[in-house]
């Protein structure tokens, strides 16, 4: 390599161009060999571009659409804390209190509310303004005597659904996993991150269990079976409610569930998007519309009829 380099220096001006091209090829081959044999850490030329831990911010344009945040009120949105529900499938407490209930005008006012330990989620006081509340969670405000259940409307958005004190004592949880832990202790994991030890042997994956919020124990099981009432919690049919007609099994792929709603409309979705909420009747109260999605023409006719 040194001989080739000095030959380029001593060469005549007309010969230097070809030698420089050849020298570039040699350098490329040497670098390719280094990439194959040297450790990756040695080849990082600018380590300052690497990530430095988990992301701590969320741009407003990238926030989930069902939060319904406007575009011109700032550059950032509240990023949910790590918790029982996924970031894009939850509703932070600050959004619920400020944007839905209008109990606060600013984020600082929300912080003053939660720091007084006035907000409970599933019976536990939460003082984090970005705590991720999710599907079927019960939010209680004892000072006003109000209880809310986070549930989807037919347009796939979390609605402000008020419930009674009697209904606020329990919630429905979907069984995600069954396993046996240390010392042969059987347990199940629910969609909201609960681990219930020694569950009822009749509980299976995709079934729904009724959980008492005060004790955290199971009180009823609703199996995933044909004819039972379900709500869709993902996909294009998010928020629709109907009865299971049949289930298609696809080996190595996604099982498909066919559903018929109260208006005899049929639709299909993946098995993972289906949440059983009752047998013939729902165990929880449903928001306005009862999970029946109207067409654009039907919505227009209903608006015209209500305006007259």
PDB file of C-alpha atoms in Angstrom:
ATOM      1  CA  UNK A   1       0.000   0.000   0.000  1.00  0.00           C
ATOM      2  CA  UNK A   2       2.843   2.393   0.831  1.00  0.00           C
ATOM      3  CA  UNK A   3       4.555   1.622  -2.484  1.00  0.00           C
ATOM      4  CA  UNK A   4       1.309   2.356  -4.339  1.00  0.00           C
ATOM      5  CA  UNK A   5       0.893   5.628  -2.426  1.00  0.00           C
ATOM      6  CA  UNK A   6       4.444   6.840  -3.264  1.00  0.00           C
ATOM      7  CA  UNK A   7       3.998   5.789  -6.879  1.00  0.00           C
ATOM      8  CA  UNK A   8       0.982   8.124  -7.092  1.00  0.00           C
ATOM      9  CA  UNK A   9       3.082  11.010  -5.706  1.00  0.00           C
ATOM     10  CA  UNK A  10       5.975  10.416  -8.121  1.00  0.00           C
ATOM     11  CA  UNK A  11       3.773   9.694 -11.175  1.00  0.00           C
ATOM     12  CA  UNK A  12       3.367  12.172 -13.997  1.00  0.00           C
ATOM     13  CA  UNK A  13       0.215  14.330 -14.009  1.00  0.00           C
ATOM     14  CA  UNK A  14      -1.381  12.286 -16.801  1.00  0.00           C
ATOM     15  CA  UNK A  15      -0.927   8.985 -14.942  1.00  0.00           C
ATOM     16  CA  UNK A  16      -2.169  10.140 -11.516  1.00  0.00           C
ATOM     17  CA  UNK A  17      -5.894   9.913 -12.318  1.00  0.00           C
ATOM     18  CA  UNK A  18      -5.820   6.185 -13.049  1.00  0.00           C
ATOM     19  CA  UNK A  19      -3.662   5.422 -10.037  1.00  0.00           C
ATOM     20  CA  UNK A  20      -5.972   7.415  -7.761  1.00  0.00           C
ATOM     21  CA  UNK A  21      -8.958   5.396  -8.960  1.00  0.00           C
ATOM     22  CA  UNK A  22      -7.027   2.188  -8.284  1.00  0.00           C
ATOM     23  CA  UNK A  23      -6.030   3.470  -4.826  1.00  0.00           C
ATOM     24  CA  UNK A  24      -9.709   4.155  -4.038  1.00  0.00           C
ATOM     25  CA  UNK A  25     -10.584   0.564  -4.917  1.00  0.00           C
ATOM     26  CA  UNK A  26      -7.846  -0.750  -2.640  1.00  0.00           C
ATOM     27  CA  UNK A  27      -9.116   1.353   0.262  1.00  0.00           C
ATOM     28  CA  UNK A  28     -12.671   0.061  -0.308  1.00  0.00           C
ATOM     29  CA  UNK A  29     -11.474  -3.562  -0.201  1.00  0.00           C
ATOM     30  CA  UNK A  30      -9.508  -2.923   3.005  1.00  0.00           C
ATOM     31  CA  UNK A  31     -12.548  -1.341   4.688  1.00  0.00           C
ATOM     32  CA  UNK A  32     -14.783  -4.249   3.605  1.00  0.00           C
ATOM     33  CA  UNK A  33     -12.363  -6.703   5.198  1.00  0.00           C
ATOM     34  CA  UNK A  34     -12.334  -4.641   8.384  1.00  0.00           C
ATOM     35  CA  UNK A  35     -16.144  -4.660   8.546  1.00  0.00           C
ATOM     36  CA  UNK A  36     -16.168  -8.456   8.402  1.00  0.00           C
ATOM     37  CA  UNK A  37     -13.471  -9.095  10.998  1.00  0.00           C
ATOM     38  CA  UNK A  38     -13.440  -6.148  13.436  1.00  0.00           C
ATOM     39  CA  UNK A  39     -16.001  -5.829  16.275  1.00  0.00           C
ATOM     40  CA  UNK A  40     -18.967  -3.536  15.664  1.00  0.00           C
ATOM     41  CA  UNK A  41     -18.026  -1.201  18.516  1.00  0.00           C
ATOM     42  CA  UNK A  42     -14.672  -0.484  16.821  1.00  0.00           C
ATOM     43  CA  UNK A  43     -16.386   0.654  13.612  1.00  0.00           C
ATOM     44  CA  UNK A  44     -18.805   3.145  15.217  1.00  0.00           C
ATOM     45  CA  UNK A  45     -17.396   6.451  14.052  1.00  0.00           C
ATOM     46  CA  UNK A  46     -19.908   8.710  15.826  1.00  0.00           C
ATOM     47  CA  UNK A  47     -21.372   7.048  18.947  1.00  0.00           C
ATOM     48  CA  UNK A  48     -23.093  10.331  19.916  1.00  0.00           C
ATOM     49  CA  UNK A  49     -25.965   9.458  17.531  1.00  0.00           C
ATOM     50  CA  UNK A  50     -26.963   6.398  19.549  1.00  0.00           C
ATOM     51  CA  UNK A  51     -30.125   6.376  21.682  1.00  0.00           C
ATOM     52  CA  UNK A  52     -29.872   7.357  25.310  1.00  0.00           C
ATOM     53  CA  UNK A  53     -32.613   5.396  27.023  1.00  0.00           C
ATOM     54  CA  UNK A  54     -36.375   5.348  26.449  1.00  0.00           C
ATOM     55  CA  UNK A  55     -38.169   8.199  24.744  1.00  0.00           C
ATOM     56  CA  UNK A  56     -39.569  10.803  27.121  1.00  0.00           C
ATOM     57  CA  UNK A  57     -41.527  12.996  24.706  1.00  0.00           C
ATOM     58  CA  UNK A  58     -44.478  12.594  22.349  1.00  0.00           C
ATOM     59  CA  UNK A  59     -45.128  14.962  19.472  1.00  0.00           C
ATOM     60  CA  UNK A  60     -48.710  16.133  19.132  1.00  0.00           C
ATOM     61  CA  UNK A  61     -48.929  15.054  15.494  1.00  0.00           C
ATOM     62  CA  UNK A  62     -47.907  11.524  16.497  1.00  0.00           C
ATOM     63  CA  UNK A  63     -50.406  11.201  19.362  1.00  0.00           C
ATOM     64  CA  UNK A  64     -53.216   8.620  18.972  1.00  0.00           C
ATOM     65  CA  UNK A  65     -56.130  10.004  16.964  1.00  0.00           C
ATOM     66  CA  UNK A  66     -58.733   8.833  19.478  1.00  0.00           C
ATOM     67  CA  UNK A  67     -57.331  11.353  21.995  1.00  0.00           C
ATOM     68  CA  UNK A  68     -58.779  14.032  19.671  1.00  0.00           C
ATOM     69  CA  UNK A  69     -56.116  16.649  20.397  1.00  0.00           C
ATOM     70  CA  UNK A  70     -56.085  19.774  18.241  1.00  0.00           C
ATOM     71  CA  UNK A  71     -53.007  20.533  16.187  1.00  0.00           C
ATOM     72  CA  UNK A  72     -52.406  24.174  17.103  1.00  0.00           C
ATOM     73  CA  UNK A  73     -52.265  24.048  20.920  1.00  0.00           C
ATOM     74  CA  UNK A  74     -48.586  23.193  21.106  1.00  0.00           C
ATOM     75  CA  UNK A  75     -45.936  20.927  19.689  1.00  0.00           C
ATOM     76  CA  UNK A  76     -46.112  18.147  22.270  1.00  0.00           C
ATOM     77  CA  UNK A  77     -48.683  15.830  23.824  1.00  0.00           C
ATOM     78  CA  UNK A  78     -48.583  14.087  27.235  1.00  0.00           C
ATOM     79  CA  UNK A  79     -46.659  10.851  26.892  1.00  0.00           C
ATOM     80  CA  UNK A  80     -48.288   8.083  28.968  1.00  0.00           C
ATOM     81  CA  UNK A  81     -46.231   6.533  31.740  1.00  0.00           C
ATOM     82  CA  UNK A  82     -45.363   2.850  31.717  1.00  0.00           C
ATOM     83  CA  UNK A  83     -48.363   0.978  33.072  1.00  0.00           C
ATOM     84  CA  UNK A  84     -51.003  -1.704  32.538  1.00  0.00           C
ATOM     85  CA  UNK A  85     -52.087  -0.527  29.069  1.00  0.00           C
ATOM     86  CA  UNK A  86     -50.154   0.157  25.877  1.00  0.00           C
ATOM     87  CA  UNK A  87     -49.266   3.719  24.965  1.00  0.00           C
ATOM     88  CA  UNK A  88     -51.511   3.894  21.894  1.00  0.00           C
ATOM     89  CA  UNK A  89     -54.394   1.986  23.500  1.00  0.00           C
ATOM     90  CA  UNK A  90     -54.780   4.072  26.678  1.00  0.00           C
ATOM     91  CA  UNK A  91     -56.071   7.447  27.808  1.00  0.00           C
ATOM     92  CA  UNK A  92     -53.818   9.408  30.201  1.00  0.00           C
ATOM     93  CA  UNK A  93     -55.545  10.935  33.225  1.00  0.00           C
ATOM     94  CA  UNK A  94     -54.581  14.434  32.102  1.00  0.00           C
ATOM     95  CA  UNK A  95     -56.508  13.970  28.837  1.00  0.00           C
ATOM     96  CA  UNK A  96     -59.511  12.549  30.681  1.00  0.00           C
ATOM     97  CA  UNK A  97     -59.720  15.318  33.306  1.00  0.00           C
ATOM     98  CA  UNK A  98     -58.784  18.298  31.139  1.00  0.00           C
ATOM     99  CA  UNK A  99     -60.045  17.476  27.648  1.00  0.00           C
ATOM    100  CA  UNK A 100     -63.033  15.201  28.389  1.00  0.00           C
ATOM    101  CA  UNK A 101     -64.495  16.265  31.752  1.00  0.00           C
ATOM    102  CA  UNK A 102     -63.281  19.898  31.524  1.00  0.00           C
ATOM    103  CA  UNK A 103     -62.475  19.832  35.259  1.00  0.00           C
ATOM    104  CA  UNK A 104     -59.212  21.688  34.549  1.00  0.00           C
ATOM    105  CA  UNK A 105     -58.008  24.228  32.028  1.00  0.00           C
ATOM    106  CA  UNK A 106     -54.285  23.478  32.113  1.00  0.00           C
ATOM    107  CA  UNK A 107     -51.971  20.617  32.897  1.00  0.00           C
ATOM    108  CA  UNK A 108     -50.856  22.388  36.073  1.00  0.00           C
ATOM    109  CA  UNK A 109     -54.436  22.350  37.361  1.00  0.00           C
ATOM    110  CA  UNK A 110     -54.677  18.618  36.638  1.00  0.00           C
ATOM    111  CA  UNK A 111     -51.515  18.087  38.670  1.00  0.00           C
ATOM    112  CA  UNK A 112     -53.038  19.964  41.613  1.00  0.00           C
ATOM    113  CA  UNK A 113     -56.133  17.766  41.417  1.00  0.00           C
ATOM    114  CA  UNK A 114     -54.328  14.415  41.355  1.00  0.00           C
ATOM    115  CA  UNK A 115     -51.797  15.430  44.026  1.00  0.00           C
ATOM    116  CA  UNK A 116     -54.692  15.875  46.427  1.00  0.00           C
ATOM    117  CA  UNK A 117     -55.313  12.125  45.972  1.00  0.00           C
ATOM    118  CA  UNK A 118     -58.811  12.703  44.640  1.00  0.00           C
ATOM    119  CA  UNK A 119     -58.631  10.364  41.615  1.00  0.00           C
ATOM    120  CA  UNK A 120     -58.859   6.580  41.891  1.00  0.00           C
ATOM    121  CA  UNK A 121     -58.355   4.101  39.063  1.00  0.00           C
ATOM    122  CA  UNK A 122     -59.699   0.625  39.847  1.00  0.00           C
ATOM    123  CA  UNK A 123     -59.905   1.530  43.529  1.00  0.00           C
ATOM    124  CA  UNK A 124     -56.296   2.752  43.836  1.00  0.00           C
ATOM    125  CA  UNK A 125     -55.266   6.387  44.205  1.00  0.00           C
ATOM    126  CA  UNK A 126     -53.201   7.576  41.243  1.00  0.00           C
ATOM    127  CA  UNK A 127     -51.148  10.763  41.536  1.00  0.00           C
ATOM    128  CA  UNK A 128     -49.429  10.499  38.130  1.00  0.00           C
ATOM    129  CA  UNK A 129     -51.065  12.847  35.606  1.00  0.00           C
ATOM    130  CA  UNK A 130     -49.944  10.622  32.734  1.00  0.00           C
ATOM    131  CA  UNK A 131     -51.095   7.336  34.267  1.00  0.00           C
ATOM    132  CA  UNK A 132     -52.394   5.143  31.376  1.00  0.00           C
ATOM    133  CA  UNK A 133     -56.019   4.262  32.068  1.00  0.00           C
ATOM    134  CA  UNK A 134     -57.444   1.825  29.534  1.00  0.00           C
ATOM    135  CA  UNK A 135     -60.378  -0.284  28.405  1.00  0.00           C
ATOM    136  CA  UNK A 136     -62.767  -1.340  31.225  1.00  0.00           C
ATOM    137  CA  UNK A 137     -60.916   0.700  33.863  1.00  0.00           C
ATOM    138  CA  UNK A 138     -63.117   2.358  36.521  1.00  0.00           C
ATOM    139  CA  UNK A 139     -62.188   5.972  37.348  1.00  0.00           C
ATOM    140  CA  UNK A 140     -63.716   7.230  40.597  1.00  0.00           C
ATOM    141  CA  UNK A 141     -63.879  10.783  41.970  1.00  0.00           C
ATOM    142  CA  UNK A 142     -65.168  10.521  45.532  1.00  0.00           C
ATOM    143  CA  UNK A 143     -65.380  14.277  46.064  1.00  0.00           C
ATOM    144  CA  UNK A 144     -68.019  14.614  43.327  1.00  0.00           C
ATOM    145  CA  UNK A 145     -69.487  11.132  43.810  1.00  0.00           C
ATOM    146  CA  UNK A 146     -68.879  10.211  40.166  1.00  0.00           C
ATOM    147  CA  UNK A 147     -67.749   6.931  38.623  1.00  0.00           C
ATOM    148  CA  UNK A 148     -66.700   6.426  35.012  1.00  0.00           C
ATOM    149  CA  UNK A 149     -65.873   3.347  32.974  1.00  0.00           C
ATOM    150  CA  UNK A 150     -63.530   3.729  30.015  1.00  0.00           C
ATOM    151  CA  UNK A 151     -65.303   2.071  27.117  1.00  0.00           C
ATOM    152  CA  UNK A 152     -65.351   2.620  23.359  1.00  0.00           C
ATOM    153  CA  UNK A 153     -68.134   4.242  21.387  1.00  0.00           C
ATOM    154  CA  UNK A 154     -69.021   3.026  17.883  1.00  0.00           C
ATOM    155  CA  UNK A 155     -66.469   5.404  16.360  1.00  0.00           C
ATOM    156  CA  UNK A 156     -63.595   3.836  18.311  1.00  0.00           C
ATOM    157  CA  UNK A 157     -63.057   6.597  20.875  1.00  0.00           C
ATOM    158  CA  UNK A 158     -63.016   6.429  24.669  1.00  0.00           C
ATOM    159  CA  UNK A 159     -66.281   7.968  25.789  1.00  0.00           C
ATOM    160  CA  UNK A 160     -67.213   9.610  29.098  1.00  0.00           C
ATOM    161  CA  UNK A 161     -69.498   6.838  30.375  1.00  0.00           C
ATOM    162  CA  UNK A 162     -70.926   7.409  33.844  1.00  0.00           C
ATOM    163  CA  UNK A 163     -71.823   4.331  35.888  1.00  0.00           C
ATOM    164  CA  UNK A 164     -73.514   3.661  39.221  1.00  0.00           C
ATOM    165  CA  UNK A 165     -71.748   2.884  42.491  1.00  0.00           C
ATOM    166  CA  UNK A 166     -72.949  -0.715  42.228  1.00  0.00           C
ATOM    167  CA  UNK A 167     -71.410  -1.194  38.790  1.00  0.00           C
ATOM    168  CA  UNK A 168     -68.192   0.547  39.840  1.00  0.00           C
ATOM    169  CA  UNK A 169     -67.414  -2.325  42.220  1.00  0.00           C
ATOM    170  CA  UNK A 170     -66.352  -4.704  39.464  1.00  0.00           C
ATOM    171  CA  UNK A 171     -64.737  -4.794  36.062  1.00  0.00           C
ATOM    172  CA  UNK A 172     -64.316  -7.278  33.220  1.00  0.00           C
ATOM    173  CA  UNK A 173     -60.875  -8.620  32.314  1.00  0.00           C
ATOM    174  CA  UNK A 174     -59.879 -10.683  29.297  1.00  0.00           C
ATOM    175  CA  UNK A 175     -57.643 -13.697  29.961  1.00  0.00           C
ATOM    176  CA  UNK A 176     -54.467 -13.361  27.928  1.00  0.00           C
ATOM    177  CA  UNK A 177     -52.279 -16.138  29.300  1.00  0.00           C
ATOM    178  CA  UNK A 178     -52.437 -19.215  31.507  1.00  0.00           C
ATOM    179  CA  UNK A 179     -49.254 -20.592  33.039  1.00  0.00           C
ATOM    180  CA  UNK A 180     -47.727 -22.405  36.005  1.00  0.00           C
ATOM    181  CA  UNK A 181     -45.213 -20.469  38.104  1.00  0.00           C
ATOM    182  CA  UNK A 182     -42.753 -21.336  40.842  1.00  0.00           C
ATOM    183  CA  UNK A 183     -43.679 -24.215  43.164  1.00  0.00           C
ATOM    184  CA  UNK A 184     -46.332 -25.309  40.651  1.00  0.00           C
ATOM    185  CA  UNK A 185     -48.622 -22.345  41.334  1.00  0.00           C
ATOM    186  CA  UNK A 186     -51.091 -21.863  38.451  1.00  0.00           C
ATOM    187  CA  UNK A 187     -51.898 -18.298  37.485  1.00  0.00           C
ATOM    188  CA  UNK A 188     -53.471 -16.258  34.700  1.00  0.00           C
ATOM    189  CA  UNK A 189     -52.645 -12.845  33.237  1.00  0.00           C
ATOM    190  CA  UNK A 190     -55.358 -10.422  32.143  1.00  0.00           C
ATOM    191  CA  UNK A 191     -55.450  -7.645  29.561  1.00  0.00           C
ATOM    192  CA  UNK A 192     -54.851  -4.970  32.224  1.00  0.00           C
ATOM    193  CA  UNK A 193     -51.711  -6.593  33.643  1.00  0.00           C
ATOM    194  CA  UNK A 194     -53.287  -8.417  36.601  1.00  0.00           C
ATOM    195  CA  UNK A 195     -51.840 -11.713  37.776  1.00  0.00           C
ATOM    196  CA  UNK A 196     -54.396 -13.911  39.533  1.00  0.00           C
ATOM    197  CA  UNK A 197     -53.015 -16.978  41.359  1.00  0.00           C
ATOM    198  CA  UNK A 198     -54.971 -20.205  41.676  1.00  0.00           C
ATOM    199  CA  UNK A 199     -57.676 -19.231  39.160  1.00  0.00           C
ATOM    200  CA  UNK A 200     -60.795 -21.245  38.415  1.00  0.00           C
ATOM    201  CA  UNK A 201     -59.757 -24.242  36.261  1.00  0.00           C
ATOM    202  CA  UNK A 202     -62.627 -23.456  33.876  1.00  0.00           C
ATOM    203  CA  UNK A 203     -61.029 -20.151  32.818  1.00  0.00           C
ATOM    204  CA  UNK A 204     -59.348 -20.362  29.407  1.00  0.00           C
ATOM    205  CA  UNK A 205     -57.473 -17.958  27.159  1.00  0.00           C
ATOM    206  CA  UNK A 206     -59.832 -15.447  25.392  1.00  0.00           C
ATOM    207  CA  UNK A 207     -62.467 -15.915  28.131  1.00  0.00           C
ATOM    208  CA  UNK A 208     -63.617 -12.963  30.231  1.00  0.00           C
ATOM    209  CA  UNK A 209     -63.579 -12.939  34.014  1.00  0.00           C
ATOM    210  CA  UNK A 210     -65.520 -10.653  36.340  1.00  0.00           C
ATOM    211  CA  UNK A 211     -63.116  -9.200  38.914  1.00  0.00           C
ATOM    212  CA  UNK A 212     -64.121  -7.608  42.206  1.00  0.00           C
ATOM    213  CA  UNK A 213     -62.121  -4.379  42.422  1.00  0.00           C
ATOM    214  CA  UNK A 214     -61.915  -4.268  46.222  1.00  0.00           C
ATOM    215  CA  UNK A 215     -60.529  -7.813  46.646  1.00  0.00           C
ATOM    216  CA  UNK A 216     -59.043  -8.472  43.200  1.00  0.00           C
ATOM    217  CA  UNK A 217     -60.664 -11.917  43.065  1.00  0.00           C
ATOM    218  CA  UNK A 218     -62.682 -13.598  40.321  1.00  0.00           C
ATOM    219  CA  UNK A 219     -66.431 -13.797  40.799  1.00  0.00           C
ATOM    220  CA  UNK A 220     -67.657 -15.065  37.400  1.00  0.00           C
ATOM    221  CA  UNK A 221     -66.403 -16.464  34.088  1.00  0.00           C
ATOM    222  CA  UNK A 222     -67.897 -15.709  30.677  1.00  0.00           C
ATOM    223  CA  UNK A 223     -66.476 -18.178  28.140  1.00  0.00           C
ATOM    224  CA  UNK A 224     -65.543 -17.303  24.592  1.00  0.00           C
ATOM    225  CA  UNK A 225     -68.285 -19.256  22.853  1.00  0.00           C
ATOM    226  CA  UNK A 226     -70.743 -18.985  19.965  1.00  0.00           C
ATOM    227  CA  UNK A 227     -73.780 -16.863  20.825  1.00  0.00           C
ATOM    228  CA  UNK A 228     -72.107 -14.766  23.522  1.00  0.00           C
ATOM    229  CA  UNK A 229     -72.072 -10.979  23.403  1.00  0.00           C
ATOM    230  CA  UNK A 230     -68.749  -9.343  22.485  1.00  0.00           C
ATOM    231  CA  UNK A 231     -67.260  -5.908  21.894  1.00  0.00           C
ATOM    232  CA  UNK A 232     -64.550  -5.287  19.293  1.00  0.00           C
ATOM    233  CA  UNK A 233     -61.523  -3.570  20.872  1.00  0.00           C
ATOM    234  CA  UNK A 234     -59.272  -3.252  17.813  1.00  0.00           C
ATOM    235  CA  UNK A 235     -59.266  -2.909  14.058  1.00  0.00           C
ATOM    236  CA  UNK A 236     -61.697  -1.099  11.760  1.00  0.00           C
ATOM    237  CA  UNK A 237     -64.766  -2.307  13.693  1.00  0.00           C
ATOM    238  CA  UNK A 238     -63.525  -0.857  16.992  1.00  0.00           C
ATOM    239  CA  UNK A 239     -66.384  -0.241  19.423  1.00  0.00           C
ATOM    240  CA  UNK A 240     -69.021  -2.402  17.710  1.00  0.00           C
ATOM    241  CA  UNK A 241     -71.050  -4.870  19.790  1.00  0.00           C
ATOM    242  CA  UNK A 242     -72.693  -8.097  18.641  1.00  0.00           C
ATOM    243  CA  UNK A 243     -73.095 -11.820  19.145  1.00  0.00           C
ATOM    244  CA  UNK A 244     -70.584 -14.395  17.888  1.00  0.00           C
ATOM    245  CA  UNK A 245     -71.979 -16.414  14.967  1.00  0.00           C
ATOM    246  CA  UNK A 246     -68.941 -18.600  14.271  1.00  0.00           C
ATOM    247  CA  UNK A 247     -65.157 -18.737  14.402  1.00  0.00           C
ATOM    248  CA  UNK A 248     -62.821 -19.612  11.523  1.00  0.00           C
ATOM    249  CA  UNK A 249     -59.597 -21.352  12.527  1.00  0.00           C
ATOM    250  CA  UNK A 250     -56.526 -20.776  10.355  1.00  0.00           C
ATOM    251  CA  UNK A 251     -53.451 -22.803  11.222  1.00  0.00           C
ATOM    252  CA  UNK A 252     -50.352 -20.625  11.268  1.00  0.00           C
ATOM    253  CA  UNK A 253     -52.388 -17.451  10.782  1.00  0.00           C
ATOM    254  CA  UNK A 254     -55.030 -15.348  12.548  1.00  0.00           C
ATOM    255  CA  UNK A 255     -58.368 -16.866  13.544  1.00  0.00           C
ATOM    256  CA  UNK A 256     -61.350 -14.889  12.246  1.00  0.00           C
ATOM    257  CA  UNK A 257     -64.511 -14.297  14.298  1.00  0.00           C
ATOM    258  CA  UNK A 258     -67.823 -13.475  12.595  1.00  0.00           C
ATOM    259  CA  UNK A 259     -70.213 -11.246  14.548  1.00  0.00           C
ATOM    260  CA  UNK A 260     -73.819 -10.086  14.097  1.00  0.00           C
ATOM    261  CA  UNK A 261     -75.006  -6.908  15.835  1.00  0.00           C
ATOM    262  CA  UNK A 262     -78.490  -5.908  17.056  1.00  0.00           C
ATOM    263  CA  UNK A 263     -79.365  -4.426  13.645  1.00  0.00           C
ATOM    264  CA  UNK A 264     -78.533  -7.769  11.916  1.00  0.00           C
ATOM    265  CA  UNK A 265     -75.383  -6.313  10.358  1.00  0.00           C
ATOM    266  CA  UNK A 266     -72.600  -8.897  10.042  1.00  0.00           C
ATOM    267  CA  UNK A 267     -68.875  -8.212  10.145  1.00  0.00           C
ATOM    268  CA  UNK A 268     -65.659 -10.100  10.851  1.00  0.00           C
ATOM    269  CA  UNK A 269     -62.487  -9.350  12.755  1.00  0.00           C
ATOM    270  CA  UNK A 270     -59.450 -11.092  14.234  1.00  0.00           C
ATOM    271  CA  UNK A 271     -59.748 -13.185  17.362  1.00  0.00           C
ATOM    272  CA  UNK A 272     -57.376 -10.895  19.234  1.00  0.00           C
ATOM    273  CA  UNK A 273     -59.734  -7.945  18.713  1.00  0.00           C
ATOM    274  CA  UNK A 274     -62.738  -9.595  20.394  1.00  0.00           C
ATOM    275  CA  UNK A 275     -63.654  -8.983  24.063  1.00  0.00           C
ATOM    276  CA  UNK A 276     -66.532 -10.997  25.568  1.00  0.00           C
ATOM    277  CA  UNK A 277     -68.812  -8.755  27.675  1.00  0.00           C
ATOM    278  CA  UNK A 278     -71.686 -11.126  28.485  1.00  0.00           C
ATOM    279  CA  UNK A 279     -73.756 -14.124  27.470  1.00  0.00           C
ATOM    280  CA  UNK A 280     -77.091 -12.881  26.134  1.00  0.00           C
ATOM    281  CA  UNK A 281     -76.943  -9.560  27.984  1.00  0.00           C
ATOM    282  CA  UNK A 282     -73.966  -7.318  28.710  1.00  0.00           C
ATOM    283  CA  UNK A 283     -72.515  -7.420  32.237  1.00  0.00           C
ATOM    284  CA  UNK A 284     -71.600  -3.724  31.956  1.00  0.00           C
ATOM    285  CA  UNK A 285     -73.706  -0.828  30.760  1.00  0.00           C
ATOM    286  CA  UNK A 286     -73.000   0.359  27.222  1.00  0.00           C
ATOM    287  CA  UNK A 287     -72.712   3.968  25.977  1.00  0.00           C
ATOM    288  CA  UNK A 288     -75.150   5.676  23.640  1.00  0.00           C
ATOM    289  CA  UNK A 289     -75.779   3.631  20.496  1.00  0.00           C
ATOM    290  CA  UNK A 290     -75.341   0.269  22.259  1.00  0.00           C
ATOM    291  CA  UNK A 291     -72.503  -0.642  19.914  1.00  0.00           C
ATOM    292  CA  UNK A 292     -74.536  -0.458  16.670  1.00  0.00           C
ATOM    293  CA  UNK A 293     -72.696   1.511  13.999  1.00  0.00           C
ATOM    294  CA  UNK A 294     -74.868   3.552  11.663  1.00  0.00           C
ATOM    295  CA  UNK A 295     -74.117   4.315   8.046  1.00  0.00           C
ATOM    296  CA  UNK A 296     -73.499   7.894   6.910  1.00  0.00           C
ATOM    297  CA  UNK A 297     -77.048   8.145   5.530  1.00  0.00           C
ATOM    298  CA  UNK A 298     -78.553   6.809   8.774  1.00  0.00           C
ATOM    299  CA  UNK A 299     -76.561   9.306  10.837  1.00  0.00           C
ATOM    300  CA  UNK A 300     -77.763  12.128   8.592  1.00  0.00           C
ATOM    301  CA  UNK A 301     -81.412  11.063   8.922  1.00  0.00           C
ATOM    302  CA  UNK A 302     -81.087  10.852  12.702  1.00  0.00           C
ATOM    303  CA  UNK A 303     -79.581  14.349  12.911  1.00  0.00           C
ATOM    304  CA  UNK A 304     -82.325  15.782  10.716  1.00  0.00           C
ATOM    305  CA  UNK A 305     -85.023  14.095  12.781  1.00  0.00           C
ATOM    306  CA  UNK A 306     -83.573  15.408  16.064  1.00  0.00           C
ATOM    307  CA  UNK A 307     -83.268  18.966  14.721  1.00  0.00           C
ATOM    308  CA  UNK A 308     -86.965  19.175  13.779  1.00  0.00           C
TER     309      UNK A 308
END
